Amino acid sequence: MITVVKVGGKIIDNEDELKTFIQLFTSLKGDKILVHGGGKKASEISKRLGIVPQMNDGRRITDGPTLEVVTMVYGGLINKTIVSLLQAENVNAIGLSGADANVIQSHKREGHTIEYGFVGDIDKVNTNALYKLLKAEFVPVICPITHDKKGQLLNTNADTIAAQLAGALAKEQDVHLIYCFELKGVLKDVNDENSILSKLNESEVSKLHREGIIKDGMIPKLKNGFDALKRGVSNVSIRHMSELNKSSAGTQLIL
Amino acid sequence: MITVVKVGGKIIDNEDELKTFIQLFTSLKGDKILVHGGGKKASEISKRLGIVPQMNDGRRITDGPTLEVVTMVYGGLINKTIVSLLQAENVNAIGLSGADANVIQSHKREGHTIEYGFVGDIDKVNTNALYKLLKAEFVPVICPITHDKKGQLLNTNADTIAAQLAGALAKEQDVHLIYCFELKGVLKDVNDENSILSKLNESEVSKLHREGIIKDGMIPKLKNGFDALKRGVSNVSIRHMSELNKSSAGTQLIL
């Protein structure tokens, strides 16, 4: 069994939260892969560098200067910080972008009415390389940068990477996917942190979205989660990091 | 036989030179490891971020903000750019800092009259991890960031990394170390690019240094080269990248 854990930006942004997460991830048994998001650091660095963020419908356009920043921040600062913290806990972490060991190959998103810039849609997860690393007892720590195998780095959503990576591995092994975030799960009432929806299927999500109970930001994450289930991942949940090691917690997605 | 190649900042700084180097490194046969330096990008980014470089005797002091920048630029931007360019040439590159797979463990340089900041002196090269990666047919691409295994990233000179890494591997295998730079070798006359000193031993270097023929900047590189020879590396040379694939070229160091 392989556990794929996605940890989000809000945990990474907070040094204490990150350290707590590292402890929890360390105690997770068995083969595991960590996928991390970006957080506010890239925006902060962009701002300090005088790069004006180009947004379109709430989406950041990854222009050339922004790609440089996310490559630096996600692939350098955040990835190496997480790896060194894990190594301090004797987790033999190895940080990877999609280019490293050709782990995740993508192509530049094109042919849309919206210009996304240097954003990569995943073509292929190289499970062979991941299995080699796991077999050698390394713990892959993956940042949300991919490549097109033609020398171009691309920015890819970390939730999507986690889902497609888990889905690809599920062809050969039992895979669990955990989206770790700052809440206890998907909430029925945003003002009551204990109103966790313990199970959710796609039609319930559509209904709750229409009723305004599940907000836009959560929709792509849930979509990725259902996508992973359809690709054969046996267990997909969205939970608070403190429940990372529980066999069942937070919101479990079901088909 | 393993070839360890160090490529310097001046080649990395120039996009065309870097692409030429990538082609040459690609055509190098057998097991190989690339160690890359920093280049001007870190200074440029620091400047744009408003970080005032702290220098001491011509040495940059790696304070906290500077460590962040070098981690971003060396570990993120430069490392991932090189890896993606190599992947485009079907070289199965995997980018590493010293923290990744615990490849290079160091300690913060202290107890000197000069304050170096977050600079790491190497304690141990984890050859076991490197052999695992080479055996899995990956080509390690190493940036000049190490860690202390207690969660602290540190800045370490790339020439030193190349020498100590080659020296550590030489305990088990025949290792060649090539310092690739913009000149054809160590020159007897700096105005004559063909006045290459084809062989150099330590006492000749001392003499040429006293005579002002070899300048300060070259001394640490040569010192690292002799150090590698003493650790058992069978061949250490300093040469132009265009001669990377020659069995003998540039300046060869001898004991």
PDB file of C-alpha atoms in Angstrom, chain B:
ATOM      1  CA  MET B   1      34.275   4.492 -13.933  1.00  0.00           C
ATOM      2  CA  ILE B   2      32.312   7.546 -12.811  1.00  0.00           C
ATOM      3  CA  THR B   3      32.902  11.023 -14.220  1.00  0.00           C
ATOM      4  CA  VAL B   4      32.118  13.926 -11.906  1.00  0.00           C
ATOM      5  CA  VAL B   5      31.771  17.180 -13.832  1.00  0.00           C
ATOM      6  CA  LYS B   6      31.655  20.584 -12.189  1.00  0.00           C
ATOM      7  CA  VAL B   7      30.196  23.343 -14.374  1.00  0.00           C
ATOM      8  CA  GLY B   8      30.728  26.925 -13.315  1.00  0.00           C
ATOM      9  CA  GLY B   9      28.619  30.027 -13.043  1.00  0.00           C
ATOM     10  CA  LYS B  10      29.870  31.739 -16.185  1.00  0.00           C
ATOM     11  CA  ILE B  11      28.595  28.912 -18.377  1.00  0.00           C
ATOM     12  CA  ILE B  12      25.288  28.745 -16.494  1.00  0.00           C
ATOM     13  CA  ASP B  13      24.778  32.505 -16.797  1.00  0.00           C
ATOM     14  CA  ASN B  14      24.807  32.350 -20.589  1.00  0.00           C
ATOM     15  CA  GLU B  15      21.800  30.549 -22.092  1.00  0.00           C
ATOM     16  CA  ASP B  16      23.612  29.538 -25.302  1.00  0.00           C
ATOM     17  CA  GLU B  17      26.724  28.356 -23.460  1.00  0.00           C
ATOM     18  CA  LEU B  18      24.550  26.345 -21.090  1.00  0.00           C
ATOM     19  CA  LYS B  19      22.744  24.676 -23.998  1.00  0.00           C
ATOM     20  CA  THR B  20      26.081  23.815 -25.631  1.00  0.00           C
ATOM     21  CA  PHE B  21      27.317  22.412 -22.330  1.00  0.00           C
ATOM     22  CA  ILE B  22      24.145  20.297 -21.973  1.00  0.00           C
ATOM     23  CA  GLN B  23      24.829  18.739 -25.410  1.00  0.00           C
ATOM     24  CA  LEU B  24      28.437  17.982 -24.476  1.00  0.00           C
ATOM     25  CA  PHE B  25      27.508  16.531 -21.091  1.00  0.00           C
ATOM     26  CA  THR B  26      24.826  14.431 -22.798  1.00  0.00           C
ATOM     27  CA  SER B  27      27.407  12.820 -25.083  1.00  0.00           C
ATOM     28  CA  LEU B  28      29.678  11.899 -22.149  1.00  0.00           C
ATOM     29  CA  LYS B  29      29.648   8.101 -21.852  1.00  0.00           C
ATOM     30  CA  GLY B  30      29.230   6.024 -18.692  1.00  0.00           C
ATOM     31  CA  ASP B  31      28.108   6.870 -15.164  1.00  0.00           C
ATOM     32  CA  LYS B  32      28.236  10.602 -14.548  1.00  0.00           C
ATOM     33  CA  ILE B  33      27.324  13.193 -11.941  1.00  0.00           C
ATOM     34  CA  LEU B  34      26.980  16.904 -12.574  1.00  0.00           C
ATOM     35  CA  VAL B  35      27.717  19.491  -9.886  1.00  0.00           C
ATOM     36  CA  HIS B  36      26.712  23.030 -10.759  1.00  0.00           C
ATOM     37  CA  GLY B  37      27.652  26.379  -9.304  1.00  0.00           C
ATOM     38  CA  GLY B  38      25.594  29.463  -8.837  1.00  0.00           C
ATOM     39  CA  GLY B  39      26.339  32.233 -11.249  1.00  0.00           C
ATOM     40  CA  LYS B  40      25.135  35.790 -11.191  1.00  0.00           C
ATOM     41  CA  LYS B  41      21.431  35.026 -10.874  1.00  0.00           C
ATOM     42  CA  ALA B  42      21.500  34.818  -7.060  1.00  0.00           C
ATOM     43  CA  SER B  43      23.151  38.253  -6.787  1.00  0.00           C
ATOM     44  CA  GLU B  44      20.692  39.647  -9.319  1.00  0.00           C
ATOM     45  CA  ILE B  45      17.664  38.278  -7.448  1.00  0.00           C
ATOM     46  CA  SER B  46      19.096  39.421  -4.087  1.00  0.00           C
ATOM     47  CA  LYS B  47      19.558  42.913  -5.483  1.00  0.00           C
ATOM     48  CA  ARG B  48      16.019  42.995  -6.876  1.00  0.00           C
ATOM     49  CA  LEU B  49      14.703  41.833  -3.480  1.00  0.00           C
ATOM     50  CA  GLY B  50      16.583  44.666  -1.811  1.00  0.00           C
ATOM     51  CA  ILE B  51      18.938  42.355   0.088  1.00  0.00           C
ATOM     52  CA  VAL B  52      22.224  44.155   0.670  1.00  0.00           C
ATOM     53  CA  PRO B  53      25.085  41.680   0.119  1.00  0.00           C
ATOM     54  CA  GLN B  54      27.286  41.376   3.187  1.00  0.00           C
ATOM     55  CA  MET B  55      30.858  40.776   2.134  1.00  0.00           C
ATOM     56  CA  ASN B  56      33.932  39.988   4.208  1.00  0.00           C
ATOM     57  CA  ASP B  57      37.343  39.790   2.498  1.00  0.00           C
ATOM     58  CA  GLY B  58      35.670  39.279  -0.858  1.00  0.00           C
ATOM     59  CA  ARG B  59      33.484  36.528   0.536  1.00  0.00           C
ATOM     60  CA  ARG B  60      29.744  36.814   0.613  1.00  0.00           C
ATOM     61  CA  ILE B  61      28.288  36.232   4.051  1.00  0.00           C
ATOM     62  CA  THR B  62      25.305  33.945   3.779  1.00  0.00           C
ATOM     63  CA  ASP B  63      22.801  35.594   6.110  1.00  0.00           C
ATOM     64  CA  GLY B  64      19.216  34.312   6.452  1.00  0.00           C
ATOM     65  CA  PRO B  65      17.721  36.213   3.509  1.00  0.00           C
ATOM     66  CA  THR B  66      20.702  35.262   1.309  1.00  0.00           C
ATOM     67  CA  LEU B  67      20.323  31.590   2.233  1.00  0.00           C
ATOM     68  CA  GLU B  68      16.687  31.816   1.097  1.00  0.00           C
ATOM     69  CA  VAL B  69      17.784  33.326  -2.208  1.00  0.00           C
ATOM     70  CA  VAL B  70      20.515  30.752  -2.928  1.00  0.00           C
ATOM     71  CA  THR B  71      18.150  27.923  -1.970  1.00  0.00           C
ATOM     72  CA  MET B  72      15.621  29.319  -4.430  1.00  0.00           C
ATOM     73  CA  VAL B  73      18.073  30.087  -7.224  1.00  0.00           C
ATOM     74  CA  TYR B  74      20.531  27.170  -6.954  1.00  0.00           C
ATOM     75  CA  GLY B  75      18.085  24.507  -5.747  1.00  0.00           C
ATOM     76  CA  GLY B  76      15.081  25.721  -7.722  1.00  0.00           C
ATOM     77  CA  LEU B  77      15.716  27.801 -10.804  1.00  0.00           C
ATOM     78  CA  ILE B  78      19.178  26.648 -11.941  1.00  0.00           C
ATOM     79  CA  ASN B  79      18.875  23.032 -10.858  1.00  0.00           C
ATOM     80  CA  LYS B  80      15.452  22.461 -12.415  1.00  0.00           C
ATOM     81  CA  THR B  81      16.422  24.335 -15.604  1.00  0.00           C
ATOM     82  CA  ILE B  82      19.467  22.080 -16.067  1.00  0.00           C
ATOM     83  CA  VAL B  83      17.446  18.952 -15.264  1.00  0.00           C
ATOM     84  CA  SER B  84      14.704  19.834 -17.762  1.00  0.00           C
ATOM     85  CA  LEU B  85      17.279  20.594 -20.491  1.00  0.00           C
ATOM     86  CA  LEU B  86      19.006  17.246 -19.850  1.00  0.00           C
ATOM     87  CA  GLN B  87      15.669  15.413 -19.868  1.00  0.00           C
ATOM     88  CA  ALA B  88      14.992  16.963 -23.289  1.00  0.00           C
ATOM     89  CA  GLU B  89      18.199  15.183 -24.436  1.00  0.00           C
ATOM     90  CA  ASN B  90      17.019  11.905 -22.895  1.00  0.00           C
ATOM     91  CA  VAL B  91      19.496  12.096 -20.030  1.00  0.00           C
ATOM     92  CA  ASN B  92      17.553  10.811 -17.017  1.00  0.00           C
ATOM     93  CA  ALA B  93      18.670  13.638 -14.738  1.00  0.00           C
ATOM     94  CA  ILE B  94      17.552  13.908 -11.122  1.00  0.00           C
ATOM     95  CA  GLY B  95      18.251  17.178  -9.335  1.00  0.00           C
ATOM     96  CA  LEU B  96      19.520  17.061  -5.777  1.00  0.00           C
ATOM     97  CA  SER B  97      20.586  19.343  -2.995  1.00  0.00           C
ATOM     98  CA  GLY B  98      22.695  17.814  -0.241  1.00  0.00           C
ATOM     99  CA  ALA B  99      19.480  17.384   1.781  1.00  0.00           C
ATOM    100  CA  ASP B 100      17.839  15.184  -0.871  1.00  0.00           C
ATOM    101  CA  ALA B 101      18.461  11.533  -0.067  1.00  0.00           C
ATOM    102  CA  ASN B 102      20.810  12.996   2.581  1.00  0.00           C
ATOM    103  CA  VAL B 103      23.473  13.089  -0.131  1.00  0.00           C
ATOM    104  CA  ILE B 104      25.754  15.680   1.501  1.00  0.00           C
ATOM    105  CA  GLN B 105      25.740  16.341   5.215  1.00  0.00           C
ATOM    106  CA  SER B 106      27.569  19.395   6.537  1.00  0.00           C
ATOM    107  CA  HIS B 107      27.846  21.573   9.625  1.00  0.00           C
ATOM    108  CA  LYS B 108      27.613  25.331   9.932  1.00  0.00           C
ATOM    109  CA  ARG B 109      31.101  26.862   9.762  1.00  0.00           C
ATOM    110  CA  GLU B 110      31.837  28.333  13.172  1.00  0.00           C
ATOM    111  CA  GLY B 111      34.693  29.240  15.454  1.00  0.00           C
ATOM    112  CA  HIS B 112      36.380  31.440  12.848  1.00  0.00           C
ATOM    113  CA  THR B 113      37.234  35.090  13.316  1.00  0.00           C
ATOM    114  CA  ILE B 114      35.194  35.737  10.182  1.00  0.00           C
ATOM    115  CA  GLU B 115      31.437  35.215  10.420  1.00  0.00           C
ATOM    116  CA  TYR B 116      30.418  33.195   7.350  1.00  0.00           C
ATOM    117  CA  GLY B 117      26.729  32.858   8.188  1.00  0.00           C
ATOM    118  CA  PHE B 118      24.855  29.839   6.831  1.00  0.00           C
ATOM    119  CA  VAL B 119      27.859  28.211   5.167  1.00  0.00           C
ATOM    120  CA  GLY B 120      28.274  24.464   5.476  1.00  0.00           C
ATOM    121  CA  ASP B 121      31.535  22.532   5.689  1.00  0.00           C
ATOM    122  CA  ILE B 122      31.046  18.985   4.468  1.00  0.00           C
ATOM    123  CA  ASP B 123      31.060  16.167   7.031  1.00  0.00           C
ATOM    124  CA  LYS B 124      29.946  13.269   4.891  1.00  0.00           C
ATOM    125  CA  VAL B 125      29.061  12.354   1.327  1.00  0.00           C
ATOM    126  CA  ASN B 126      26.438   9.607   1.313  1.00  0.00           C
ATOM    127  CA  THR B 127      27.905   7.452  -1.454  1.00  0.00           C
ATOM    128  CA  ASN B 128      25.371   4.726  -0.740  1.00  0.00           C
ATOM    129  CA  ALA B 129      22.516   7.009  -1.871  1.00  0.00           C
ATOM    130  CA  LEU B 130      24.498   8.099  -4.940  1.00  0.00           C
ATOM    131  CA  TYR B 131      25.242   4.499  -5.920  1.00  0.00           C
ATOM    132  CA  LYS B 132      21.553   3.621  -5.523  1.00  0.00           C
ATOM    133  CA  LEU B 133      20.631   6.456  -7.903  1.00  0.00           C
ATOM    134  CA  LEU B 134      23.358   5.579 -10.427  1.00  0.00           C
ATOM    135  CA  LYS B 135      22.332   1.914 -10.298  1.00  0.00           C
ATOM    136  CA  ALA B 136      18.747   2.968 -11.044  1.00  0.00           C
ATOM    137  CA  GLU B 137      20.236   4.741 -14.122  1.00  0.00           C
ATOM    138  CA  PHE B 138      19.604   8.272 -12.927  1.00  0.00           C
ATOM    139  CA  VAL B 139      22.122  11.059 -13.534  1.00  0.00           C
ATOM    140  CA  PRO B 140      22.451  13.122 -10.334  1.00  0.00           C
ATOM    141  CA  VAL B 141      22.594  16.893 -10.845  1.00  0.00           C
ATOM    142  CA  ILE B 142      23.773  18.494  -7.625  1.00  0.00           C
ATOM    143  CA  CYS B 143      23.353  22.104  -6.535  1.00  0.00           C
ATOM    144  CA  PRO B 144      25.613  23.791  -3.966  1.00  0.00           C
ATOM    145  CA  ILE B 145      23.165  23.572  -1.051  1.00  0.00           C
ATOM    146  CA  THR B 146      23.818  21.082   1.749  1.00  0.00           C
ATOM    147  CA  HIS B 147      22.174  20.411   5.134  1.00  0.00           C
ATOM    148  CA  ASP B 148      23.160  19.566   8.694  1.00  0.00           C
ATOM    149  CA  LYS B 149      20.615  16.734   9.128  1.00  0.00           C
ATOM    150  CA  LYS B 150      19.021  18.843  11.882  1.00  0.00           C
ATOM    151  CA  GLY B 151      16.732  20.743   9.513  1.00  0.00           C
ATOM    152  CA  GLN B 152      19.134  23.514   8.516  1.00  0.00           C
ATOM    153  CA  LEU B 153      20.044  24.109   4.864  1.00  0.00           C
ATOM    154  CA  LEU B 154      23.529  25.493   4.262  1.00  0.00           C
ATOM    155  CA  ASN B 155      25.449  27.080   1.386  1.00  0.00           C
ATOM    156  CA  THR B 156      28.524  25.110   0.280  1.00  0.00           C
ATOM    157  CA  ASN B 157      31.020  25.930  -2.458  1.00  0.00           C
ATOM    158  CA  ALA B 158      30.345  23.870  -5.601  1.00  0.00           C
ATOM    159  CA  ASP B 159      34.052  23.230  -6.336  1.00  0.00           C
ATOM    160  CA  THR B 160      34.407  21.767  -2.841  1.00  0.00           C
ATOM    161  CA  ILE B 161      31.295  19.635  -3.281  1.00  0.00           C
ATOM    162  CA  ALA B 162      32.645  18.256  -6.563  1.00  0.00           C
ATOM    163  CA  ALA B 163      36.036  17.412  -4.991  1.00  0.00           C
ATOM    164  CA  GLN B 164      34.672  15.787  -1.843  1.00  0.00           C
ATOM    165  CA  LEU B 165      31.974  13.906  -3.719  1.00  0.00           C
ATOM    166  CA  ALA B 166      34.511  12.575  -6.238  1.00  0.00           C
ATOM    167  CA  GLY B 167      36.880  11.703  -3.386  1.00  0.00           C
ATOM    168  CA  ALA B 168      34.208   9.806  -1.470  1.00  0.00           C
ATOM    169  CA  LEU B 169      33.146   7.823  -4.554  1.00  0.00           C
ATOM    170  CA  ALA B 170      36.809   7.017  -5.299  1.00  0.00           C
ATOM    171  CA  LYS B 171      36.903   4.696  -2.279  1.00  0.00           C
ATOM    172  CA  GLU B 172      34.911   2.175  -4.299  1.00  0.00           C
ATOM    173  CA  GLN B 173      35.265   3.136  -7.946  1.00  0.00           C
ATOM    174  CA  ASP B 174      37.587   4.716 -10.487  1.00  0.00           C
ATOM    175  CA  VAL B 175      36.562   8.376 -10.545  1.00  0.00           C
ATOM    176  CA  HIS B 176      37.525  11.197 -12.911  1.00  0.00           C
ATOM    177  CA  LEU B 177      36.849  14.795 -11.933  1.00  0.00           C
ATOM    178  CA  ILE B 178      36.549  17.534 -14.538  1.00  0.00           C
ATOM    179  CA  TYR B 179      36.246  21.208 -13.672  1.00  0.00           C
ATOM    180  CA  CYS B 180      34.637  22.755 -16.739  1.00  0.00           C
ATOM    181  CA  PHE B 181      35.096  26.454 -17.201  1.00  0.00           C
ATOM    182  CA  GLU B 182      35.353  29.201 -19.801  1.00  0.00           C
ATOM    183  CA  LEU B 183      39.095  28.884 -20.498  1.00  0.00           C
ATOM    184  CA  LYS B 184      41.127  26.080 -22.062  1.00  0.00           C
ATOM    185  CA  GLY B 185      42.955  25.384 -18.806  1.00  0.00           C
ATOM    186  CA  VAL B 186      45.202  27.124 -16.309  1.00  0.00           C
ATOM    187  CA  LEU B 187      47.128  29.673 -18.375  1.00  0.00           C
ATOM    188  CA  LYS B 188      50.778  30.667 -18.053  1.00  0.00           C
ATOM    189  CA  ASP B 189      49.975  33.964 -19.737  1.00  0.00           C
ATOM    190  CA  VAL B 190      46.468  35.283 -19.085  1.00  0.00           C
ATOM    191  CA  ASN B 191      46.622  37.176 -22.405  1.00  0.00           C
ATOM    192  CA  ASP B 192      47.375  34.045 -24.404  1.00  0.00           C
ATOM    193  CA  GLU B 193      44.503  31.591 -24.251  1.00  0.00           C
ATOM    194  CA  ASN B 194      46.715  28.855 -25.726  1.00  0.00           C
ATOM    195  CA  SER B 195      49.438  29.102 -23.060  1.00  0.00           C
ATOM    196  CA  ILE B 196      47.932  26.153 -21.204  1.00  0.00           C
ATOM    197  CA  LEU B 197      49.875  24.573 -18.390  1.00  0.00           C
ATOM    198  CA  SER B 198      49.171  20.979 -19.333  1.00  0.00           C
ATOM    199  CA  LYS B 199      50.317  19.502 -16.008  1.00  0.00           C
ATOM    200  CA  LEU B 200      50.538  21.068 -12.559  1.00  0.00           C
ATOM    201  CA  ASN B 201      51.588  19.792  -9.163  1.00  0.00           C
ATOM    202  CA  GLU B 202      51.144  21.568  -5.836  1.00  0.00           C
ATOM    203  CA  SER B 203      54.645  23.012  -5.585  1.00  0.00           C
ATOM    204  CA  GLU B 204      54.389  24.418  -9.118  1.00  0.00           C
ATOM    205  CA  VAL B 205      51.074  26.002  -8.176  1.00  0.00           C
ATOM    206  CA  SER B 206      52.656  27.610  -5.084  1.00  0.00           C
ATOM    207  CA  LYS B 207      55.503  28.968  -7.225  1.00  0.00           C
ATOM    208  CA  LEU B 208      53.139  30.296  -9.927  1.00  0.00           C
ATOM    209  CA  HIS B 209      50.939  31.841  -7.231  1.00  0.00           C
ATOM    210  CA  ARG B 210      53.931  33.633  -5.687  1.00  0.00           C
ATOM    211  CA  GLU B 211      54.926  34.867  -9.145  1.00  0.00           C
ATOM    212  CA  GLY B 212      51.408  36.225  -9.643  1.00  0.00           C
ATOM    213  CA  ILE B 213      50.799  33.968 -12.671  1.00  0.00           C
ATOM    214  CA  ILE B 214      47.983  32.048 -10.998  1.00  0.00           C
ATOM    215  CA  LYS B 215      45.493  34.429  -9.437  1.00  0.00           C
ATOM    216  CA  ASP B 216      43.624  34.122  -6.144  1.00  0.00           C
ATOM    217  CA  GLY B 217      40.322  33.041  -7.689  1.00  0.00           C
ATOM    218  CA  MET B 218      41.928  29.929  -9.173  1.00  0.00           C
ATOM    219  CA  ILE B 219      43.686  28.877  -5.948  1.00  0.00           C
ATOM    220  CA  PRO B 220      40.666  27.386  -4.090  1.00  0.00           C
ATOM    221  CA  LYS B 221      39.672  25.458  -7.251  1.00  0.00           C
ATOM    222  CA  LEU B 222      43.196  24.011  -7.537  1.00  0.00           C
ATOM    223  CA  LYS B 223      43.284  23.267  -3.807  1.00  0.00           C
ATOM    224  CA  ASN B 224      40.030  21.331  -4.180  1.00  0.00           C
ATOM    225  CA  GLY B 225      41.451  19.505  -7.181  1.00  0.00           C
ATOM    226  CA  PHE B 226      44.586  18.370  -5.302  1.00  0.00           C
ATOM    227  CA  ASP B 227      42.390  17.416  -2.354  1.00  0.00           C
ATOM    228  CA  ALA B 228      40.387  15.137  -4.680  1.00  0.00           C
ATOM    229  CA  LEU B 229      43.609  13.521  -5.963  1.00  0.00           C
ATOM    230  CA  LYS B 230      44.729  12.860  -2.381  1.00  0.00           C
ATOM    231  CA  ARG B 231      41.374  11.228  -1.675  1.00  0.00           C
ATOM    232  CA  GLY B 232      42.003   8.784  -4.515  1.00  0.00           C
ATOM    233  CA  VAL B 233      40.403  10.373  -7.579  1.00  0.00           C
ATOM    234  CA  SER B 234      42.478   9.024 -10.471  1.00  0.00           C
ATOM    235  CA  ASN B 235      42.229  11.990 -12.828  1.00  0.00           C
ATOM    236  CA  VAL B 236      41.523  15.659 -12.092  1.00  0.00           C
ATOM    237  CA  SER B 237      41.537  18.259 -14.848  1.00  0.00           C
ATOM    238  CA  ILE B 238      40.493  21.832 -15.467  1.00  0.00           C
ATOM    239  CA  ARG B 239      39.366  22.342 -19.028  1.00  0.00           C
ATOM    240  CA  HIS B 240      37.116  24.146 -21.467  1.00  0.00           C
ATOM    241  CA  MET B 241      33.688  22.561 -21.842  1.00  0.00           C
ATOM    242  CA  SER B 242      34.295  21.894 -25.554  1.00  0.00           C
ATOM    243  CA  GLU B 243      36.934  19.377 -24.481  1.00  0.00           C
ATOM    244  CA  LEU B 244      34.694  17.627 -21.963  1.00  0.00           C
ATOM    245  CA  ASN B 245      34.695  14.392 -23.939  1.00  0.00           C
ATOM    246  CA  LYS B 246      38.442  14.200 -24.596  1.00  0.00           C
ATOM    247  CA  SER B 247      40.408  11.644 -22.624  1.00  0.00           C
ATOM    248  CA  SER B 248      42.975  14.308 -21.828  1.00  0.00           C
ATOM    249  CA  ALA B 249      42.691  18.074 -22.169  1.00  0.00           C
ATOM    250  CA  GLY B 250      43.278  21.375 -20.406  1.00  0.00           C
ATOM    251  CA  THR B 251      45.337  21.342 -17.246  1.00  0.00           C
ATOM    252  CA  GLN B 252      45.808  18.047 -15.524  1.00  0.00           C
ATOM    253  CA  LEU B 253      46.593  18.082 -11.799  1.00  0.00           C
ATOM    254  CA  ILE B 254      49.215  15.665 -10.523  1.00  0.00           C
ATOM    255  CA  LEU B 255      50.492  14.912  -7.045  1.00  0.00           C
TER     256      LEU B 255
END
